[in-house]
PDB file of C-alpha atoms in Angstrom:
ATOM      1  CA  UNK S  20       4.810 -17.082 -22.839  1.00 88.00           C
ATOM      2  CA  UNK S  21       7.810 -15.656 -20.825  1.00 93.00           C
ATOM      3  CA  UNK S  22       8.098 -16.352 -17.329  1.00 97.00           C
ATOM      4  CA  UNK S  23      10.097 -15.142 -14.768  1.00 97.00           C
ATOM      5  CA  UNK S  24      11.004 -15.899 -11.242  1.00 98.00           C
ATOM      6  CA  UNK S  25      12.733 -14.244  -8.635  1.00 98.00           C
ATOM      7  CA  UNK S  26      14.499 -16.442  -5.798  1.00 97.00           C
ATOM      8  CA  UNK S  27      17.130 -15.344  -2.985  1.00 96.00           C
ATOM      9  CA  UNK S  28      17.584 -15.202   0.536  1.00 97.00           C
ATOM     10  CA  UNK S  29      14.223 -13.145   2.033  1.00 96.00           C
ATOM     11  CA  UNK S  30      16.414 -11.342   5.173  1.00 97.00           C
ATOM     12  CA  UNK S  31      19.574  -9.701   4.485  1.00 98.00           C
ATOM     13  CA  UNK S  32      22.242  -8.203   7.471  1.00 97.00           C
ATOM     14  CA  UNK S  33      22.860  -4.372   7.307  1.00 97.00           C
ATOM     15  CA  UNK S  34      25.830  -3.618   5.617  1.00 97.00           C
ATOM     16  CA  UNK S  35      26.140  -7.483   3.480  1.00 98.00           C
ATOM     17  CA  UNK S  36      25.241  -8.447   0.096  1.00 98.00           C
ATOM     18  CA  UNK S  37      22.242  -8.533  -1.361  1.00 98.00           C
ATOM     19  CA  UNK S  38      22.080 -11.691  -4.082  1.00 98.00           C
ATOM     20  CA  UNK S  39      18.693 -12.124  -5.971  1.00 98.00           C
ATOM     21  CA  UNK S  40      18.356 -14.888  -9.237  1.00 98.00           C
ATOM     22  CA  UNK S  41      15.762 -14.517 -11.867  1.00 98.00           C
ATOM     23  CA  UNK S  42      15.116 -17.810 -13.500  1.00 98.00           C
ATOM     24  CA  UNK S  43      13.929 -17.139 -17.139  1.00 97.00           C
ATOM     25  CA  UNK S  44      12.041 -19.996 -18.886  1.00 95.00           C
ATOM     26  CA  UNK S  45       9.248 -20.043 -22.093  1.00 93.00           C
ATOM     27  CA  UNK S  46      11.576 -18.184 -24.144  1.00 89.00           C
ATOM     28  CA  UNK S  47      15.515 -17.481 -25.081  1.00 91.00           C
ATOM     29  CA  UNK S  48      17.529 -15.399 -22.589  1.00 92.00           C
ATOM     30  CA  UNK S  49      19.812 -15.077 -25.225  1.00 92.00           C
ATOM     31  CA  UNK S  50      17.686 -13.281 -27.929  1.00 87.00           C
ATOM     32  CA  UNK S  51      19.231  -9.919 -28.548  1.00 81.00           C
ATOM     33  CA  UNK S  52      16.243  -8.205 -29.267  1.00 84.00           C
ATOM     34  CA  UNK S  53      15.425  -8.168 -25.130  1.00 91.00           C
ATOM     35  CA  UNK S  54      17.423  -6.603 -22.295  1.00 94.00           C
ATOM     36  CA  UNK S  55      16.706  -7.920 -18.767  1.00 96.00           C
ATOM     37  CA  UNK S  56      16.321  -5.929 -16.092  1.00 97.00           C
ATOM     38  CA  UNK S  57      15.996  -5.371 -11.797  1.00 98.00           C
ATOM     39  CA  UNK S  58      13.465  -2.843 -10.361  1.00 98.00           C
ATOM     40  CA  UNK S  59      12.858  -2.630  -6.819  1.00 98.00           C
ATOM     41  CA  UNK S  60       9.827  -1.235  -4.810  1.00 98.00           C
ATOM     42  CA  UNK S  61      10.187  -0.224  -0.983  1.00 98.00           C
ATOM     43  CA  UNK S  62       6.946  -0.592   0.949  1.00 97.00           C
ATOM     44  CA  UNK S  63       4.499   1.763   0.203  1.00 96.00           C
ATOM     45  CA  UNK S  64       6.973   3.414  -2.190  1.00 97.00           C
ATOM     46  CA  UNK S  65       7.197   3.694  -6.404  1.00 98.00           C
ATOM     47  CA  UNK S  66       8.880   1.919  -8.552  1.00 98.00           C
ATOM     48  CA  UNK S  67      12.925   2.546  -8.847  1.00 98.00           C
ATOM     49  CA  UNK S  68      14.894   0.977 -11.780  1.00 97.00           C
ATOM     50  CA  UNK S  69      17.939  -0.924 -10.711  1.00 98.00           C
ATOM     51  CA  UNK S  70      19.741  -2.179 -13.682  1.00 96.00           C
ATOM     52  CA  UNK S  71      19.808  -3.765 -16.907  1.00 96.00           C
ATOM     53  CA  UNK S  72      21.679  -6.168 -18.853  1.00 96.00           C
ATOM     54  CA  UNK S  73      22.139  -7.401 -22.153  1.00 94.00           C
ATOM     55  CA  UNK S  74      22.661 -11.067 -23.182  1.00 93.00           C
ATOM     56  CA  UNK S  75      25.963  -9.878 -24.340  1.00 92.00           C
ATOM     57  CA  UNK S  76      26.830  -9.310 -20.588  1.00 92.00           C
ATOM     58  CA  UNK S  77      26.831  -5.817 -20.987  1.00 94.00           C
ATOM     59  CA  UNK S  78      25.256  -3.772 -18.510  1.00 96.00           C
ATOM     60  CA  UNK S  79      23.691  -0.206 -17.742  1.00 95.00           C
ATOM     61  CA  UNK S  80      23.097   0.631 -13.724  1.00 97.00           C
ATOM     62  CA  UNK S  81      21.173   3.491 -11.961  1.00 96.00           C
ATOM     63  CA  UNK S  82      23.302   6.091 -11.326  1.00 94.00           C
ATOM     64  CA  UNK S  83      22.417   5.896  -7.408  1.00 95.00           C
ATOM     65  CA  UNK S  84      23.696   2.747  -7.436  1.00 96.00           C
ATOM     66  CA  UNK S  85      26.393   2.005  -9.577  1.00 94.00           C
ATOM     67  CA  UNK S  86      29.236   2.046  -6.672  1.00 95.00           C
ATOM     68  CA  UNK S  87      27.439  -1.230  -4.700  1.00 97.00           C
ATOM     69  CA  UNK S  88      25.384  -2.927  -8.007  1.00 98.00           C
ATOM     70  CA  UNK S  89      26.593  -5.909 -10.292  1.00 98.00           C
ATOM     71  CA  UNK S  90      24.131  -7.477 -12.498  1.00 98.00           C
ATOM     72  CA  UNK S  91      24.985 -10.798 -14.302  1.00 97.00           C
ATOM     73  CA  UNK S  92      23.614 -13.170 -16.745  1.00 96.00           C
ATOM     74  CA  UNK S  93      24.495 -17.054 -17.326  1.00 95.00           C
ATOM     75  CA  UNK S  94      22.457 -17.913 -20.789  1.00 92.00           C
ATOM     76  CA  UNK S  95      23.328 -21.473 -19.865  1.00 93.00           C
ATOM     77  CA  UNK S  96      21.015 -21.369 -16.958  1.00 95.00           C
ATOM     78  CA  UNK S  97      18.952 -19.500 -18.322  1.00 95.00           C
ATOM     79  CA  UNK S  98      18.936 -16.657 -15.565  1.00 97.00           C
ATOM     80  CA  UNK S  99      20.119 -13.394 -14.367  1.00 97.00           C
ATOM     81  CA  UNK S 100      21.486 -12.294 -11.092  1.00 98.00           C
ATOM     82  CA  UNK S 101      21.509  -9.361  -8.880  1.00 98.00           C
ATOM     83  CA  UNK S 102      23.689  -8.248  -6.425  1.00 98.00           C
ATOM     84  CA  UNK S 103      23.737  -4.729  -4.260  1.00 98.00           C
ATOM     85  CA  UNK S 104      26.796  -4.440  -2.059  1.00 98.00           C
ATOM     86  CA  UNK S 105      26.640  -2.240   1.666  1.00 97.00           C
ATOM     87  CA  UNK S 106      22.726  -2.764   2.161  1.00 98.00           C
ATOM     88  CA  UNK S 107      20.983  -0.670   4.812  1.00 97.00           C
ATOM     89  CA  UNK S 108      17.375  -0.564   5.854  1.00 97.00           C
ATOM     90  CA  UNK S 109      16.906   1.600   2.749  1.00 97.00           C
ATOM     91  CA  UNK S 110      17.401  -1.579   0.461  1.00 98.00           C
ATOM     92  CA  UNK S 111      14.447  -2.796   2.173  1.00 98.00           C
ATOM     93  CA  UNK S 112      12.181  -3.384  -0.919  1.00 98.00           C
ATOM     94  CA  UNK S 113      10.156  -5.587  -3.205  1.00 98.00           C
ATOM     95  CA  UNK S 114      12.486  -6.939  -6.087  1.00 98.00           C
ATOM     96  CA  UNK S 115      11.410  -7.449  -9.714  1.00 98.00           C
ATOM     97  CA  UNK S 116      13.318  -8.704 -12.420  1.00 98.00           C
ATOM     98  CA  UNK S 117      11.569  -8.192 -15.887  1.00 97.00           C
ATOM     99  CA  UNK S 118      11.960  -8.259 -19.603  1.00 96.00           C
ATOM    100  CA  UNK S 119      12.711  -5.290 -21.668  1.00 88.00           C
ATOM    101  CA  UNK S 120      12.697  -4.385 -25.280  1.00 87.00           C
ATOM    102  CA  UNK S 121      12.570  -0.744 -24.388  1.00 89.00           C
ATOM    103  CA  UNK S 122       9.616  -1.039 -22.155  1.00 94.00           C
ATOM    104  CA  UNK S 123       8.908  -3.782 -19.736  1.00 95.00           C
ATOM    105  CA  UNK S 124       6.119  -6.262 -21.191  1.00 94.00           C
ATOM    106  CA  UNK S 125       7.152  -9.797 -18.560  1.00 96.00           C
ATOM    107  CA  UNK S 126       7.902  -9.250 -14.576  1.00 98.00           C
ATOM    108  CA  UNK S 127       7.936 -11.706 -12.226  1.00 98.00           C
ATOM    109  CA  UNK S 128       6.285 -12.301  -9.236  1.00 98.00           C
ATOM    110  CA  UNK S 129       8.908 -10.073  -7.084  1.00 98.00           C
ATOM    111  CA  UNK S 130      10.652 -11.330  -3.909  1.00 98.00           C
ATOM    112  CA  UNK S 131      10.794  -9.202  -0.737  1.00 98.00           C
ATOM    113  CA  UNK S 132      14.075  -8.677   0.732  1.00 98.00           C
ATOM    114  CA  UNK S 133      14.523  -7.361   4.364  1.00 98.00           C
ATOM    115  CA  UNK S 134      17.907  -5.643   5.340  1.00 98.00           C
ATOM    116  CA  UNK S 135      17.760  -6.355   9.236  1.00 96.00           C
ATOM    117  CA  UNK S 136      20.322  -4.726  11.594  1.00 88.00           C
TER     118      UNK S 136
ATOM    119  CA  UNK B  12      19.440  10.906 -16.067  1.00 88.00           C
ATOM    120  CA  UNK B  13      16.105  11.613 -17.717  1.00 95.00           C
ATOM    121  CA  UNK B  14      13.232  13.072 -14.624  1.00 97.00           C
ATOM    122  CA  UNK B  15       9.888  11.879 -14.590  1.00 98.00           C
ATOM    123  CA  UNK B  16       6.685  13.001 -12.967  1.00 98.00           C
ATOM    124  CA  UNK B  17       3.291  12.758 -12.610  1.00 98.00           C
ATOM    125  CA  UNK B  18       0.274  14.410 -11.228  1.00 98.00           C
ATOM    126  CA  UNK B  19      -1.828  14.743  -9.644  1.00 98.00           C
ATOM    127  CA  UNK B  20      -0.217  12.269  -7.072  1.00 98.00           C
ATOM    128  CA  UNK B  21      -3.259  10.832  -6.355  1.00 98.00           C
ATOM    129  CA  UNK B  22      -7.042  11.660  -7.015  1.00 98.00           C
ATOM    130  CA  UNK B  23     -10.439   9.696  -5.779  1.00 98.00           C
ATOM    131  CA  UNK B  24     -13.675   9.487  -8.406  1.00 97.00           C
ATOM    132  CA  UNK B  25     -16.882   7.566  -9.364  1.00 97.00           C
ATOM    133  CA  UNK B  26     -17.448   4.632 -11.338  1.00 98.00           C
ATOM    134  CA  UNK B  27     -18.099   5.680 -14.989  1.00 97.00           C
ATOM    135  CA  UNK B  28     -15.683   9.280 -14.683  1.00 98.00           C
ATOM    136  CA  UNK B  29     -13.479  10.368 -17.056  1.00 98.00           C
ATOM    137  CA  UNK B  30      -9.964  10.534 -15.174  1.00 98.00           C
ATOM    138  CA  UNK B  31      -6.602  12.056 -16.741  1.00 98.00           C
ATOM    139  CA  UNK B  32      -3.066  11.805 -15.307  1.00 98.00           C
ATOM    140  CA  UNK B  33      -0.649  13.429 -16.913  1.00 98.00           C
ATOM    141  CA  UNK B  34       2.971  12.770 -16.902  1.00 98.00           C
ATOM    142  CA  UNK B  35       5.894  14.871 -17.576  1.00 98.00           C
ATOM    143  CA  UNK B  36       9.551  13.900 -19.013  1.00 98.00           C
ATOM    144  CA  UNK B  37      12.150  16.648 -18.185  1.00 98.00           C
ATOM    145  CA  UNK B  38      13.122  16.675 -21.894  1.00 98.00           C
ATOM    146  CA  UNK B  39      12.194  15.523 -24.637  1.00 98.00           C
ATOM    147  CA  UNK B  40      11.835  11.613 -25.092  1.00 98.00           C
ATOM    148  CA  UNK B  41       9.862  11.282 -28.439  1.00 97.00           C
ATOM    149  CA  UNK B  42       6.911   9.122 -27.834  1.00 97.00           C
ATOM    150  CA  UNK B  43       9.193   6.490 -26.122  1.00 98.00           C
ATOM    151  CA  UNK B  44       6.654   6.419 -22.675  1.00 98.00           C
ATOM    152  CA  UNK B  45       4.440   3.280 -21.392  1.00 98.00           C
ATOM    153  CA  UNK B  46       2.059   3.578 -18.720  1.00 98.00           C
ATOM    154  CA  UNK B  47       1.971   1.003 -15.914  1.00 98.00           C
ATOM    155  CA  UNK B  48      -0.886  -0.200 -14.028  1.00 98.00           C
ATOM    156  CA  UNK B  49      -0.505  -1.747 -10.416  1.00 98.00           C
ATOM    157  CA  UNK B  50      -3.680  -2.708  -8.522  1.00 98.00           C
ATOM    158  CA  UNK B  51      -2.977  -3.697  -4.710  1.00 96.00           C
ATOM    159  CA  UNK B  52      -0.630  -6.157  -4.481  1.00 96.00           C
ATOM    160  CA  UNK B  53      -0.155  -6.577  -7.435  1.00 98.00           C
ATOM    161  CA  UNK B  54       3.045  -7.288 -10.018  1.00 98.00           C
ATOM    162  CA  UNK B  55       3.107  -3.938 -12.530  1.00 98.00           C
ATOM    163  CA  UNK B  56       1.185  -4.878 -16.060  1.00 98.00           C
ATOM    164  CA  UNK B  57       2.541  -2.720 -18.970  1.00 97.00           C
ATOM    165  CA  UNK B  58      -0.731  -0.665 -20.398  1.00 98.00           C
ATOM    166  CA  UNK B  59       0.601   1.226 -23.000  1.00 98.00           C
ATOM    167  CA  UNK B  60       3.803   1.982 -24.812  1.00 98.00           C
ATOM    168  CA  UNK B  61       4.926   4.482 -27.651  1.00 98.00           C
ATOM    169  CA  UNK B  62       3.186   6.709 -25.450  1.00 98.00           C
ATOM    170  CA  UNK B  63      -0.095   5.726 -27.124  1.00 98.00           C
ATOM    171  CA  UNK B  64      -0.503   1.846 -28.343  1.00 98.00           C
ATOM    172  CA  UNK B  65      -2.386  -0.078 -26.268  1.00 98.00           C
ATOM    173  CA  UNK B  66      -0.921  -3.542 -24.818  1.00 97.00           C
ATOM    174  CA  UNK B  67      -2.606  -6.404 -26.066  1.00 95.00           C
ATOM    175  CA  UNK B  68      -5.571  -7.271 -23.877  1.00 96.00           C
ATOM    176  CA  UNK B  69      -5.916  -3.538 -22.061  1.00 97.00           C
ATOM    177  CA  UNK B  70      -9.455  -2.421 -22.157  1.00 97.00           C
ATOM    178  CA  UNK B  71     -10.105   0.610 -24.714  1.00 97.00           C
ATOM    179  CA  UNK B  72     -11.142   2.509 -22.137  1.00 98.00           C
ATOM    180  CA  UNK B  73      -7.528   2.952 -21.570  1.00 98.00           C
ATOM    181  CA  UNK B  74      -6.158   5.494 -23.704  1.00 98.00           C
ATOM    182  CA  UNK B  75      -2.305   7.441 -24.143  1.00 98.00           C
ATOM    183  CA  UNK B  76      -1.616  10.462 -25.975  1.00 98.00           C
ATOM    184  CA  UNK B  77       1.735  12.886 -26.398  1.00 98.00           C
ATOM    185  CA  UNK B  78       4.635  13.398 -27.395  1.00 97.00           C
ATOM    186  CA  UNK B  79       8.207  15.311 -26.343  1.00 97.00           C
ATOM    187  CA  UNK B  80       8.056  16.488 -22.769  1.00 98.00           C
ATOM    188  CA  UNK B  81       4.022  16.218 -21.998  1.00 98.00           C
ATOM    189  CA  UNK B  82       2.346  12.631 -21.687  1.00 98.00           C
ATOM    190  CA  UNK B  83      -1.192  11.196 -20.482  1.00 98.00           C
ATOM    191  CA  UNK B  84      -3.150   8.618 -19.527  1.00 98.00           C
ATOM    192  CA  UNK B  85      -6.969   8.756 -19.678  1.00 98.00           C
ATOM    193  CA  UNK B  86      -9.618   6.149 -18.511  1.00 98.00           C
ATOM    194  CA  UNK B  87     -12.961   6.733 -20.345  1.00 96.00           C
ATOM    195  CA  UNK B  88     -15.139   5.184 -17.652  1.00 95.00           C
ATOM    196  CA  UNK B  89     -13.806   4.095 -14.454  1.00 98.00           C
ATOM    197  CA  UNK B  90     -14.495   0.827 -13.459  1.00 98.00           C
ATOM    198  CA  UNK B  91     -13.912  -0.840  -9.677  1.00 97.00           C
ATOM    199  CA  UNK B  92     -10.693  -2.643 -11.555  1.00 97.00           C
ATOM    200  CA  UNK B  93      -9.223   0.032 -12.191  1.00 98.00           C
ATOM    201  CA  UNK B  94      -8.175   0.986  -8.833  1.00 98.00           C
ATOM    202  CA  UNK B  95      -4.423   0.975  -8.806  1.00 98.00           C
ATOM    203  CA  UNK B  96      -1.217   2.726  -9.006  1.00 98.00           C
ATOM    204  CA  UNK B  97      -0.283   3.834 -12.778  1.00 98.00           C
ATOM    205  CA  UNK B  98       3.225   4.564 -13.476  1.00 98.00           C
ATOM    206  CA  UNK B  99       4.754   6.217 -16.532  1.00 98.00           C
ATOM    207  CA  UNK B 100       8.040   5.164 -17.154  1.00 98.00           C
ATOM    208  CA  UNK B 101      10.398   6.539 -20.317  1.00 97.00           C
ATOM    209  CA  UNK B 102      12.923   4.229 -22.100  1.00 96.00           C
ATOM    210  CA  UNK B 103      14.115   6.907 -24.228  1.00 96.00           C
ATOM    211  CA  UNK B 104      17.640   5.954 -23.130  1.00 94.00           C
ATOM    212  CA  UNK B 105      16.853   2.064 -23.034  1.00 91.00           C
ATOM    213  CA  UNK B 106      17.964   0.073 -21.553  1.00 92.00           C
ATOM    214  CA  UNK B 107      18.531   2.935 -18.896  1.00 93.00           C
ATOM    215  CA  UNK B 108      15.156   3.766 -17.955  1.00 95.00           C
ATOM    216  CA  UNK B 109      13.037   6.300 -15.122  1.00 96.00           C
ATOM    217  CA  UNK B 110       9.524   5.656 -13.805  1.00 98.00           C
ATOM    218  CA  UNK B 111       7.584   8.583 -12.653  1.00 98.00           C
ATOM    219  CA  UNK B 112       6.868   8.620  -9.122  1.00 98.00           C
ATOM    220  CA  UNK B 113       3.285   6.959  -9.460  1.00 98.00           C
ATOM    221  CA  UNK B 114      -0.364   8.473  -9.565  1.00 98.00           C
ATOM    222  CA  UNK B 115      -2.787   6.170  -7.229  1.00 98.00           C
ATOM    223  CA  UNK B 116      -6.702   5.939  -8.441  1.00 98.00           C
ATOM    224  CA  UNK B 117      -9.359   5.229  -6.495  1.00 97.00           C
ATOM    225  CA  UNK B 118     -13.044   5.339  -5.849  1.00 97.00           C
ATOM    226  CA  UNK B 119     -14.861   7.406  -4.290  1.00 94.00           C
TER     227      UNK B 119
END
C-alpha cells in the first residue's frame, strides 16, 4: 500500500519560500506508470491543483502559478518536493501531495502551511 | 485550462434520499472524471473514476454516470457517512488536472 507524507516548515514569512517534502514509501517512486502531484486547500476553500511531476523529472504546473512554482523529485530518496516562491497570506492553505495515474487514488495526510506577515 | 463546475453548491437532505450533483467540464473530456469525497477533516478519498467505475471499497450506493461535457454523482440512500464535500475533478489533460469547485452534503 502507498503511503505518503508531507513534512516542511508549518509558518512561512510573507513574501519567502514555501518548501514542502513528500516522503513516498510502500511502493516505487520511480514507476512510470504514476505521476506525483501537489494540491493545496485554503481554509474553508476547494481543492486547487498545484503541480505534477513525472519520475522522469518532467513537470506540468498550474497556470496561476507557474512564475513562483518548482516541483522536484529525488527517486533516491524516495520523495518529491515543493516549492512556491513570493508567498502571501493567499498561500495560506492545507498541502497535499498525492499519487496520480490520471486520477488521484494515494494522498497524504496534508500539512498546513501559514504565510505570516 | 479545462473549467470545472458543480452544482448545486451545496444542498441539505434525509437519511435514505436520493441526492444528485452534477458536474460540468467546459468541453469535452471523454469519460476521463473521478468524483472525490471529503468528510470533515478529512484527507480527499477518490470515489469514482472513468466518470463511472467505482473505487474499490466505495459503497454501491455511490454511483457515476456521463460522458463529454455533463457528469454526475448520485447516492442511492443517504447515510450519516456520507456527509462531506464531493469534488469532481477531470484529468483529461493528465497530468494537468482541474477540480470543480466542490458540492457539500449534509443532513437535514
Amino acid at each position: 500500500q502507498v503511503q505518503l507524507q508531507e513534512s516542511g516548515p508549518g509558518l512561512v514569512k510573507s513574501s519567502e519560500t514555501l518548501s514542502l517534502n513528500c516522503n513516498v514509501s510502500g511502493g516505487s517512486i520511480s514507476s512510470s506508470n504514476n505521476y506525483w502531484g501537489w494540491v493545496r486547500q485554503p481554509p474553508g476553500k476547494g481543492l486547487e491543483w498545484l503541480g505534477s511531476i513525472f519520475p522522469s523529472g518532467n513537470t506540468y504546473y498550474n497556470s496561476s502559478l507557474e512564475s513562483r512554482i518548482t516541483i522536484s523529485v529525488d527517486t533516491s530518496k524516495s520523495q518529491f518536493s515543493l516549492k512556491l516562491t513570493s508567498v502571501t497570506a493567499a498561500d495560506t492553505a492545507l498541502y497535499y501531495c498525492a499519487r496520480g495515474t490520471g486520477y488521484y487514488a494515494y494522498w497524504g495526510q496534508g500539512t498546513l502551511v501559514t504565510v505570516s506577515s | 485550462d479545462i473549467q470545472m463546475t458543480q452544482s448545486p453548491s451545496s444542498l441539505s437532505a434525509s437519511v435514505g434520499d436520493r441526492v444528485t450533483i452534477t458536474c460540468r467540464a467546459s468541453q469535452g473530456i471523454n469519460n476521463h472524471l473521478a468524483w472525490y469525497q471529503q468528510r470533515p477533516g478529512k484527507v480527499p478519498e477518490l470515489l469514482i473514476y472513468a466518470a463511472s467505475i467505482l473505487q474499490s471499497g466505495v459503497p454501491s450506493r455511490f454511483s457515476g454516470s456521463g460522458s463529454g461535457t455533463d457528469f454526475a454523482l448520485s447516492i442511492s440512500g443517504l447515510q450519516p457517512e456520507d456527509v462531506a464535500t464531493y469534488y469532481c475533478q477531470t484529468y483529461h489533460r493528465a497530468p494537468r488536472l482541474s477540480f470543480g469547485p466542490g458540492t457539500k452534503v449534509d443532513l437535514k
